[in-house]
């Protein structure tokens, strides 16, 4: 396959957009080479500007759970657009999608719509701080909650338990309020509670991590965090921007049977349009403006096109109870296929999988947190990524991203993918 036009377009883009992209992972920096410029997509396939057809395993990083250009979503957006695209006034559609989401997700009474997952997580933390009147939060190294300042924090040095900025532009003052713990390490979290009693407003977590590959919570981990939160009057925030409406109709809360105090959403919820949301029980949500004093707003929040797309998407997911099982079955099929090829060649690897999220790590050790995820062999990953791309398979261009399968993928597509690995496995 050739990527001539992509290459030319990337050069033009680099002249006017930093790095040529509007979100860093798209630039292929981790794997090298030229990002693929897409022209259109339908179902499981991407069609790029060079006329290549690719089988897509990122699904726009999650939202396209039913495949690209899913007709009910496209039709909803088209017919809504004729009525006007934004008003800055309430519409009935916002109440309809709110009712639907609350019906699908356990343990929430009210939901506020925003424009991205970043906004949702940022607002959820402000709400938690407003409710508890505390300032510190705990996040887990390797979990991603968007790019707002409080989350761009890495482990501090030496004996300090608070973090340091992971990006220039984030202040030390902000970093002081974000405490870090390794994923799946309950003891580290208990220690933080001992060290900062009555100071921790919230724990925020990806209940199944999807931003350091796919990492599932160890048995008892989330339960343990839930009881630490209860003992310390700390709020438990599930960042379900990725897992919401993907792992089950009611997200990870439903799949894992654990209650969160505040839940954030994005990705699937918007059906491919820019939507995020955060939700909780009445007693928490009542603190939010205009009902309460915690401020949060948005000119385009609840945008009618986005709400129409989201409503069509959630309706489809609610009406077909078999979708999530079917997706999990396809993902298991892929898992088994990839494993058998890699085992035959004796390539050290670990595959992690939960529902329709799966990641392949080139290591012979278990991958259960950020530290174990970064131990994977990058050269193997890059060879694998580019080898598969040449065969027409579009995988996440980073070893620290999960694949997100969509329901349009057929068994033939999965077989084609496994066959592609057979062709390139000796080059890994
Ligand atoms: C994608 C993602 C976000 C950020 O959402 P954006 O819409 O990119 O701002 C936050 N949390 C998780 C778990 C995500 O996967």
Short mmCIF file of C-alpha atoms and ligand atoms in Angstrom, two decimals:
data_model
loop_
_atom_site.label_atom_id
_atom_site.label_comp_id
_atom_site.label_asym_id
_atom_site.label_seq_id
_atom_site.Cartn_x
_atom_site.Cartn_y
_atom_site.Cartn_z
CA UNK A 1 0.00 0.00 0.00
CA UNK A 2 1.14 3.52 -0.79
CA UNK A 3 0.71 6.58 1.34
CA UNK A 4 1.81 9.31 -1.10
CA UNK A 5 -1.09 11.72 -0.71
CA UNK A 6 -1.11 11.23 3.06
CA UNK A 7 2.54 12.15 3.06
CA UNK A 8 1.94 15.33 1.04
CA UNK A 9 -1.05 16.32 3.16
CA UNK A 10 0.93 15.74 6.34
CA UNK A 11 3.63 18.14 5.12
CA UNK A 12 1.06 20.85 4.37
CA UNK A 13 -0.60 20.27 7.74
CA UNK A 14 2.69 20.59 9.60
CA UNK A 15 3.12 24.09 8.17
CA UNK A 16 -0.08 25.37 9.77
CA UNK A 17 -1.01 23.01 12.64
CA UNK A 18 1.49 22.14 15.41
CA UNK A 19 2.91 18.74 14.45
CA UNK A 20 0.31 18.57 11.68
CA UNK A 21 -2.40 17.22 13.97
CA UNK A 22 -5.04 18.39 16.42
CA UNK A 23 -4.33 15.63 18.96
CA UNK A 24 -0.79 14.29 19.47
CA UNK A 25 -1.31 10.50 19.13
CA UNK A 26 -2.41 11.03 15.52
CA UNK A 27 1.08 12.17 14.52
CA UNK A 28 2.60 8.63 14.72
CA UNK A 29 5.48 9.94 16.84
CA UNK A 30 5.65 6.71 18.85
CA UNK A 31 5.84 4.46 15.80
CA UNK A 32 7.43 6.79 13.24
CA UNK A 33 6.30 7.19 9.64
CA UNK A 34 3.47 9.16 8.10
CA UNK A 35 0.01 9.35 9.62
CA UNK A 36 -2.77 8.09 7.39
CA UNK A 37 -5.14 10.83 6.22
CA UNK A 38 -8.64 9.45 6.06
CA UNK A 39 -11.22 10.45 3.49
CA UNK A 40 -14.26 8.53 4.63
CA UNK A 41 -15.28 5.46 6.57
CA UNK A 42 -18.15 2.99 6.53
CA UNK A 43 -18.79 0.10 8.90
CA UNK A 44 -15.50 -1.52 9.90
CA UNK A 45 -13.48 0.13 7.14
CA UNK A 46 -11.47 3.31 6.69
CA UNK A 47 -10.83 4.63 3.17
CA UNK A 48 -7.79 6.87 3.03
CA UNK A 49 -6.79 9.65 0.62
CA UNK A 50 -4.55 7.24 -1.35
CA UNK A 51 -7.42 4.89 -2.07
CA UNK A 52 -6.39 2.28 0.52
CA UNK A 53 -9.03 0.37 2.43
CA UNK A 54 -8.11 -0.37 6.05
CA UNK A 55 -9.78 -2.51 8.70
CA UNK A 56 -10.20 -0.18 11.67
CA UNK A 57 -9.42 -1.26 15.24
CA UNK A 58 -9.59 2.15 16.92
CA UNK A 59 -13.16 3.15 16.08
CA UNK A 60 -12.28 6.85 16.46
CA UNK A 61 -10.78 5.89 19.87
CA UNK A 62 -14.07 4.39 20.97
CA UNK A 63 -17.14 6.25 19.77
CA UNK A 64 -17.83 4.17 16.62
CA UNK A 65 -18.91 1.11 18.57
CA UNK A 66 -21.50 0.22 15.92
CA UNK A 67 -19.17 0.93 13.01
CA UNK A 68 -18.53 4.09 11.01
CA UNK A 69 -21.28 6.17 9.43
CA UNK A 70 -23.91 4.16 11.27
CA UNK A 71 -27.13 5.00 9.42
CA UNK A 72 -29.46 5.88 12.35
CA UNK A 73 -26.85 8.30 13.75
CA UNK A 74 -26.13 9.89 10.36
CA UNK A 75 -29.83 10.29 9.62
CA UNK A 76 -30.51 11.82 13.03
CA UNK A 77 -27.75 14.39 12.53
CA UNK A 78 -28.90 15.23 9.01
CA UNK A 79 -32.51 15.80 9.94
CA UNK A 80 -31.57 17.80 13.05
CA UNK A 81 -29.23 20.04 11.05
CA UNK A 82 -32.13 21.31 8.94
CA UNK A 83 -33.70 22.74 12.11
CA UNK A 84 -30.67 24.81 13.08
CA UNK A 85 -27.37 23.80 14.62
CA UNK A 86 -27.18 25.73 17.90
CA UNK A 87 -29.43 28.02 19.90
CA UNK A 88 -27.92 28.62 23.33
CA UNK A 89 -31.40 27.77 24.62
CA UNK A 90 -32.86 24.54 26.02
CA UNK A 91 -34.28 21.89 23.67
CA UNK A 92 -36.53 18.91 24.43
CA UNK A 93 -33.86 16.63 22.97
CA UNK A 94 -31.54 17.28 25.93
CA UNK A 95 -34.16 15.94 28.35
CA UNK A 96 -34.78 12.92 26.12
CA UNK A 97 -31.13 11.84 26.00
CA UNK A 98 -30.73 12.57 29.73
CA UNK A 99 -33.71 10.30 30.52
CA UNK A 100 -32.32 7.59 28.28
CA UNK A 101 -28.82 7.73 29.77
CA UNK A 102 -30.17 7.72 33.34
CA UNK A 103 -32.31 4.74 32.45
CA UNK A 104 -29.33 2.80 31.07
CA UNK A 105 -26.70 3.63 33.71
CA UNK A 106 -27.07 2.42 37.31
CA UNK A 107 -26.86 4.72 40.29
CA UNK A 108 -27.35 8.15 38.70
CA UNK A 109 -30.27 10.61 39.04
CA UNK A 110 -29.03 13.55 37.01
CA UNK A 111 -26.60 14.15 34.18
CA UNK A 112 -24.95 17.32 32.81
CA UNK A 113 -23.75 17.34 29.19
CA UNK A 114 -20.47 18.96 28.14
CA UNK A 115 -18.37 18.87 24.96
CA UNK A 116 -15.53 16.45 25.68
CA UNK A 117 -14.27 13.80 28.07
CA UNK A 118 -11.69 16.28 29.31
CA UNK A 119 -14.40 18.73 30.30
CA UNK A 120 -16.42 15.98 31.96
CA UNK A 121 -13.53 14.83 34.18
CA UNK A 122 -12.42 18.37 34.98
CA UNK A 123 -15.95 19.28 36.02
CA UNK A 124 -16.44 16.07 38.01
CA UNK A 125 -13.37 16.90 40.10
CA UNK A 126 -14.54 20.47 40.70
CA UNK A 127 -17.93 19.13 41.77
CA UNK A 128 -16.29 16.62 44.14
CA UNK A 129 -14.17 19.37 45.66
CA UNK A 130 -17.21 21.63 46.00
CA UNK A 131 -19.26 18.92 47.70
CA UNK A 132 -16.56 17.71 50.11
CA UNK A 133 -14.89 21.12 50.65
CA UNK A 134 -11.53 19.35 50.26
CA UNK A 135 -8.80 20.02 47.71
CA UNK A 136 -6.73 16.92 47.00
CA UNK A 137 -7.53 14.11 44.58
CA UNK A 138 -5.95 10.72 43.97
CA UNK A 139 -5.30 9.56 40.42
CA UNK A 140 -3.50 6.47 39.15
CA UNK A 141 -0.31 6.64 37.13
CA UNK A 142 -1.05 5.76 33.51
CA UNK A 143 -4.77 6.53 33.72
CA UNK A 144 -5.88 9.28 31.34
CA UNK A 145 -8.63 11.70 32.27
CA UNK A 146 -8.17 14.27 29.53
CA UNK A 147 -5.74 17.15 29.34
CA UNK A 148 -6.88 19.49 32.11
CA UNK A 149 -4.14 20.68 34.47
CA UNK A 150 -5.05 18.56 37.49
CA UNK A 151 -4.47 15.36 35.48
CA UNK A 152 -1.20 16.22 33.73
CA UNK A 153 0.74 15.08 36.73
CA UNK A 154 3.43 12.44 37.13
CA UNK A 155 4.86 10.75 40.18
CA UNK A 156 6.89 13.11 42.33
CA UNK A 157 10.50 12.45 43.18
CA UNK A 158 11.93 10.94 46.35
CA UNK A 159 9.82 10.80 49.47
CA UNK A 160 7.05 13.18 48.35
CA UNK A 161 3.71 11.57 47.59
CA UNK A 162 2.18 14.43 45.63
CA UNK A 163 2.95 14.68 41.94
CA UNK A 164 4.90 17.01 39.72
CA UNK A 165 3.67 18.52 36.43
CA UNK A 166 4.03 16.17 33.44
CA UNK A 167 3.70 19.09 31.03
CA UNK A 168 5.19 22.58 31.02
CA UNK A 169 2.42 25.05 31.73
CA UNK A 170 0.99 23.08 34.64
CA UNK A 171 1.85 24.78 37.92
CA UNK A 172 3.51 23.19 40.93
CA UNK A 173 0.58 24.52 42.94
CA UNK A 174 -1.83 22.40 40.87
CA UNK A 175 0.45 19.37 41.07
CA UNK A 176 0.44 19.52 44.88
CA UNK A 177 -3.26 18.67 44.94
CA UNK A 178 -2.97 15.55 42.78
CA UNK A 179 -1.73 12.49 44.66
CA UNK A 180 -0.58 9.52 42.62
CA UNK A 181 -0.74 5.79 43.17
CA UNK A 182 0.08 2.82 40.92
CA UNK A 183 -2.94 1.12 39.33
CA UNK A 184 -3.99 -2.05 41.15
CA UNK A 185 -2.09 -1.03 44.29
CA UNK A 186 -4.56 -0.67 47.13
CA UNK A 187 -1.87 -0.37 49.77
CA UNK A 188 -0.44 2.76 48.15
CA UNK A 189 -3.87 4.36 48.25
CA UNK A 190 -4.41 3.43 51.91
CA UNK A 191 -1.07 5.08 52.66
CA UNK A 192 -2.16 8.30 50.98
CA UNK A 193 -5.29 8.38 53.13
CA UNK A 194 -3.12 7.97 56.24
CA UNK A 195 -0.84 10.74 55.14
CA UNK A 196 -3.59 13.20 54.13
CA UNK A 197 -6.54 12.46 56.43
CA UNK A 198 -9.65 14.56 55.72
CA UNK A 199 -7.94 16.21 52.75
CA UNK A 200 -8.88 13.94 49.86
CA UNK A 201 -11.98 15.04 47.93
CA UNK A 202 -12.02 12.22 45.40
CA UNK A 203 -10.38 9.22 43.85
CA UNK A 204 -10.68 9.27 40.06
CA UNK A 205 -10.04 6.07 38.12
CA UNK A 206 -10.60 4.34 34.81
CA UNK A 207 -12.46 1.29 36.19
CA UNK A 208 -10.95 -0.66 33.31
CA UNK A 209 -7.88 1.21 32.11
CA UNK A 210 -7.68 1.83 28.36
CA UNK A 211 -4.91 4.39 28.11
CA UNK A 212 -1.87 2.25 29.04
CA UNK A 213 -3.05 -0.60 26.92
CA UNK A 214 -6.04 -2.41 28.35
CA UNK A 215 -5.61 -3.17 32.04
CA UNK A 216 -8.31 -4.74 34.15
CA UNK A 217 -8.74 -4.01 37.84
CA UNK A 218 -7.34 -6.83 39.98
CA UNK A 219 -9.78 -8.84 42.04
CA UNK A 220 -10.87 -6.74 45.03
CA UNK A 221 -9.09 -3.55 43.91
CA UNK A 222 -12.13 -1.43 43.07
CA UNK A 223 -14.03 -2.88 46.05
CA UNK A 224 -11.11 -1.85 48.26
CA UNK A 225 -11.10 1.67 46.85
CA UNK A 226 -14.86 1.86 47.37
CA UNK A 227 -14.49 1.07 51.07
CA UNK A 228 -11.54 3.45 51.53
CA UNK A 229 -13.73 6.18 50.02
CA UNK A 230 -16.60 5.28 52.36
CA UNK A 231 -14.36 5.26 55.43
CA UNK A 232 -12.85 8.65 54.56
CA UNK A 233 -15.92 10.48 53.20
CA UNK A 234 -14.16 10.73 49.85
CA UNK A 235 -16.07 10.60 46.57
CA UNK A 236 -15.31 7.80 44.10
CA UNK A 237 -15.24 9.03 40.49
CA UNK A 238 -15.45 6.47 37.71
CA UNK A 239 -14.05 7.91 34.50
CA UNK A 240 -16.21 5.96 32.07
CA UNK A 241 -15.38 8.15 29.08
CA UNK A 242 -14.03 4.99 27.45
CA UNK A 243 -15.93 2.21 29.21
CA UNK A 244 -19.33 3.90 29.37
CA UNK A 245 -21.85 2.39 26.92
CA UNK A 246 -18.98 0.13 25.70
CA UNK A 247 -18.45 -2.59 28.31
CA UNK A 248 -22.16 -2.83 29.04
CA UNK A 249 -25.29 -0.74 28.64
CA UNK A 250 -24.52 0.69 32.08
CA UNK A 251 -20.74 0.70 31.62
CA UNK A 252 -18.17 -0.63 34.08
CA UNK A 253 -20.46 0.03 37.06
CA UNK A 254 -22.84 -2.55 35.63
CA UNK A 255 -20.20 -4.97 34.34
CA UNK A 256 -18.21 -5.01 37.59
CA UNK A 257 -21.08 -4.41 40.02
CA UNK A 258 -19.44 -1.47 41.77
CA UNK A 259 -21.07 1.84 42.60
CA UNK A 260 -19.35 5.12 41.82
CA UNK A 261 -20.38 8.47 43.32
CA UNK A 262 -19.75 10.46 40.15
CA UNK A 263 -19.45 8.99 36.65
CA UNK A 264 -18.02 10.68 33.58
CA UNK A 265 -18.82 9.88 29.95
CA UNK A 266 -17.77 10.83 26.44
CA UNK A 267 -16.85 8.93 23.28
CA UNK A 268 -19.73 6.44 22.61
CA UNK A 269 -22.20 8.83 24.26
CA UNK A 270 -21.73 11.34 21.42
CA UNK A 271 -21.97 8.82 18.60
CA UNK A 272 -18.96 10.51 16.96
CA UNK A 273 -19.86 14.12 17.77
CA UNK A 274 -18.10 16.09 20.52
CA UNK A 275 -19.96 15.15 23.69
CA UNK A 276 -19.03 14.46 27.28
CA UNK A 277 -21.14 14.23 30.43
CA UNK A 278 -20.92 13.73 34.16
CA UNK A 279 -23.61 12.25 36.33
CA UNK A 280 -24.38 11.39 39.95
CA UNK A 281 -27.16 11.04 42.51
CA UNK A 282 -29.33 14.09 43.27
CA UNK A 283 -27.58 14.94 46.51
CA UNK A 284 -24.31 15.45 44.65
CA UNK A 285 -25.66 16.98 41.43
CA UNK A 286 -27.73 19.53 43.39
CA UNK A 287 -24.46 21.32 44.23
CA UNK A 288 -24.06 22.25 40.56
CA UNK A 289 -25.01 25.67 39.13
CA UNK A 290 -27.67 26.94 38.71
CA UNK A 291 -29.17 24.70 41.42
CA UNK A 292 -26.11 25.01 43.66
CA UNK A 293 -22.91 27.04 43.94
CA UNK A 294 -20.40 24.89 41.99
CA UNK A 295 -19.98 26.67 38.66
CA UNK A 296 -19.95 24.87 35.31
CA UNK A 297 -21.23 26.03 31.92
CA UNK A 298 -20.87 25.68 28.13
CA UNK A 299 -22.05 27.69 25.10
CA UNK A 300 -22.33 24.57 22.94
CA UNK A 301 -23.15 22.10 25.73
CA UNK A 302 -26.19 20.02 24.83
CA UNK A 303 -25.71 21.00 21.19
CA UNK A 304 -28.70 19.68 19.19
CA UNK A 305 -26.65 17.86 16.53
CA UNK A 306 -24.55 16.17 19.19
CA UNK A 307 -27.59 15.27 21.28
CA UNK A 308 -29.35 13.85 18.22
CA UNK A 309 -26.34 11.68 17.39
CA UNK A 310 -26.00 10.53 20.99
CA UNK A 311 -29.69 9.78 21.32
CA UNK A 312 -29.66 7.64 18.16
CA UNK A 313 -26.55 5.82 19.39
CA UNK A 314 -27.86 5.10 22.90
CA UNK A 315 -31.22 4.02 21.50
CA UNK A 316 -29.51 1.46 19.26
CA UNK A 317 -27.41 0.16 22.17
CA UNK A 318 -30.40 -0.07 24.48
CA UNK A 319 -32.59 -1.87 21.98
CA UNK A 320 -30.13 -4.64 21.12
CA UNK A 321 -29.25 -6.41 24.36
CA UNK A 322 -26.88 -8.77 22.54
CA UNK A 323 -24.45 -6.12 21.25
CA UNK A 324 -22.05 -6.20 24.18
CA UNK A 325 -21.83 -9.99 24.27
CA UNK A 326 -21.34 -10.10 20.52
CA UNK A 327 -18.53 -7.56 20.73
CA UNK A 328 -16.87 -9.49 23.56
CA UNK A 329 -17.11 -12.71 21.54
CA UNK A 330 -15.47 -11.09 18.52
CA UNK A 331 -12.72 -9.67 20.71
CA UNK A 332 -12.08 -13.08 22.25
CA UNK A 333 -11.88 -14.56 18.75
CA UNK A 334 -9.25 -11.98 17.80
CA UNK A 335 -7.38 -12.63 21.05
CA UNK A 336 -7.19 -16.37 20.39
CA UNK A 337 -6.18 -15.86 16.76
CA UNK A 338 -3.37 -13.45 17.54
CA UNK A 339 -2.16 -15.61 20.43
CA UNK A 340 -1.88 -18.74 18.31
CA UNK A 341 0.22 -16.94 15.66
CA UNK A 342 2.55 -15.32 18.20
CA UNK A 343 2.95 -18.53 20.19
CA UNK A 344 3.95 -20.47 17.11
CA UNK A 345 6.77 -17.97 16.50
CA UNK A 346 7.74 -17.88 20.18
CA UNK A 347 7.37 -14.12 20.39
CA UNK A 348 7.10 -13.02 24.03
CA UNK A 349 3.76 -11.30 24.46
CA UNK A 350 0.84 -10.63 26.79
CA UNK A 351 -2.64 -9.89 25.60
CA UNK A 352 -5.06 -8.13 27.96
CA UNK A 353 -8.76 -8.07 27.20
CA UNK A 354 -11.99 -6.87 28.79
CA UNK A 355 -15.16 -6.90 26.67
CA UNK A 356 -14.38 -5.09 23.41
CA UNK A 357 -11.10 -3.62 24.69
CA UNK A 358 -7.89 -5.50 23.99
CA UNK A 359 -4.16 -4.75 23.90
CA UNK A 360 -1.06 -6.65 22.86
CA UNK A 361 2.17 -6.09 24.82
CA UNK A 362 5.52 -7.46 23.67
CA UNK A 363 6.72 -8.69 27.05
CA UNK A 364 6.68 -12.03 28.87
CA UNK A 365 5.62 -10.44 32.20
CA UNK A 366 2.09 -9.69 33.37
CA UNK A 367 0.92 -6.16 32.50
CA UNK A 368 -1.15 -4.78 35.37
CA UNK A 369 -0.06 -1.14 35.81
CA UNK A 370 1.86 1.64 34.05
CA UNK A 371 5.27 0.40 35.11
CA UNK A 372 4.68 -3.07 33.69
CA UNK A 373 3.08 -1.60 30.54
CA UNK A 374 6.16 0.49 29.67
CA UNK A 375 8.40 -2.60 29.86
CA UNK A 376 7.06 -3.83 26.52
CA UNK A 377 9.50 -4.06 23.60
CA UNK A 378 8.96 -0.92 21.51
CA UNK A 379 10.87 -2.14 18.48
CA UNK A 380 8.67 -5.23 18.28
CA UNK A 381 5.61 -3.03 18.61
CA UNK A 382 6.70 -0.67 15.83
CA UNK A 383 7.50 -3.55 13.47
CA UNK A 384 4.15 -5.11 14.27
CA UNK A 385 2.27 -1.83 13.81
CA UNK A 386 3.84 -0.95 10.46
CA UNK A 387 3.71 -4.54 9.22
CA UNK A 388 -0.01 -4.72 9.93
CA UNK A 389 -0.63 -1.29 8.41
CA UNK A 390 0.98 -2.46 5.15
CA UNK A 391 -1.47 -5.36 5.15
CA UNK A 392 -4.40 -2.95 5.56
CA UNK A 393 -4.97 -3.21 9.31
CA UNK A 394 -5.24 0.04 11.25
CA UNK A 395 -4.15 -0.49 14.87
CA UNK A 396 -3.55 2.16 17.55
CA UNK A 397 -0.23 3.86 16.67
CA UNK A 398 1.03 3.52 20.24
CA UNK A 399 1.78 0.57 22.50
CA UNK A 400 -0.11 2.34 25.29
CA UNK A 401 -3.49 2.40 23.67
CA UNK A 402 -6.13 -0.26 23.70
CA UNK A 403 -7.92 -1.42 20.54
CA UNK A 404 -11.64 -0.65 20.51
CA UNK A 405 -13.58 -3.14 18.46
CA UNK A 406 -16.78 -2.21 16.69
CA UNK A 407 -19.81 -4.30 15.88
CA UNK A 408 -19.37 -3.86 12.12
CA UNK A 409 -16.25 -6.08 12.20
CA UNK A 410 -17.10 -9.47 10.71
CA UNK A 411 -15.47 -12.81 11.45
CA UNK A 412 -13.97 -12.53 7.94
CA UNK A 413 -12.37 -9.21 8.95
CA UNK A 414 -10.94 -10.82 12.08
CA UNK A 415 -9.64 -13.80 10.07
CA UNK A 416 -8.09 -11.38 7.57
CA UNK A 417 -6.35 -9.65 10.49
CA UNK A 418 -5.04 -12.92 11.93
CA UNK A 419 -3.82 -13.96 8.47
CA UNK A 420 -2.08 -10.59 8.12
CA UNK A 421 -0.21 -11.26 11.35
CA UNK A 422 0.88 -14.66 9.97
CA UNK A 423 2.37 -12.88 6.95
CA UNK A 424 4.33 -10.33 8.95
CA UNK A 425 5.10 -12.18 12.18
CA UNK A 426 8.64 -13.14 11.12
CA UNK A 427 9.45 -9.42 10.72
CA UNK A 428 8.49 -8.55 14.29
C1 LIG B 1 -10.59 9.83 25.87
C2 LIG B 1 -10.62 9.87 27.33
C3 LIG B 1 -10.74 11.07 28.03
C4 LIG B 1 -10.70 12.42 27.36
O1 LIG B 1 -11.77 12.63 26.50
P1 LIG B 1 -11.62 13.75 25.35
O2 LIG B 1 -12.97 13.75 24.70
O3 LIG B 1 -10.50 13.33 24.47
O4 LIG B 1 -11.34 15.03 26.03
C5 LIG B 1 -10.88 11.01 29.40
N1 LIG B 1 -10.88 9.84 30.05
C6 LIG B 1 -10.75 8.67 29.40
C7 LIG B 1 -10.79 7.39 30.18
C8 LIG B 1 -10.60 8.63 28.02
O5 LIG B 1 -10.43 7.47 27.40
#
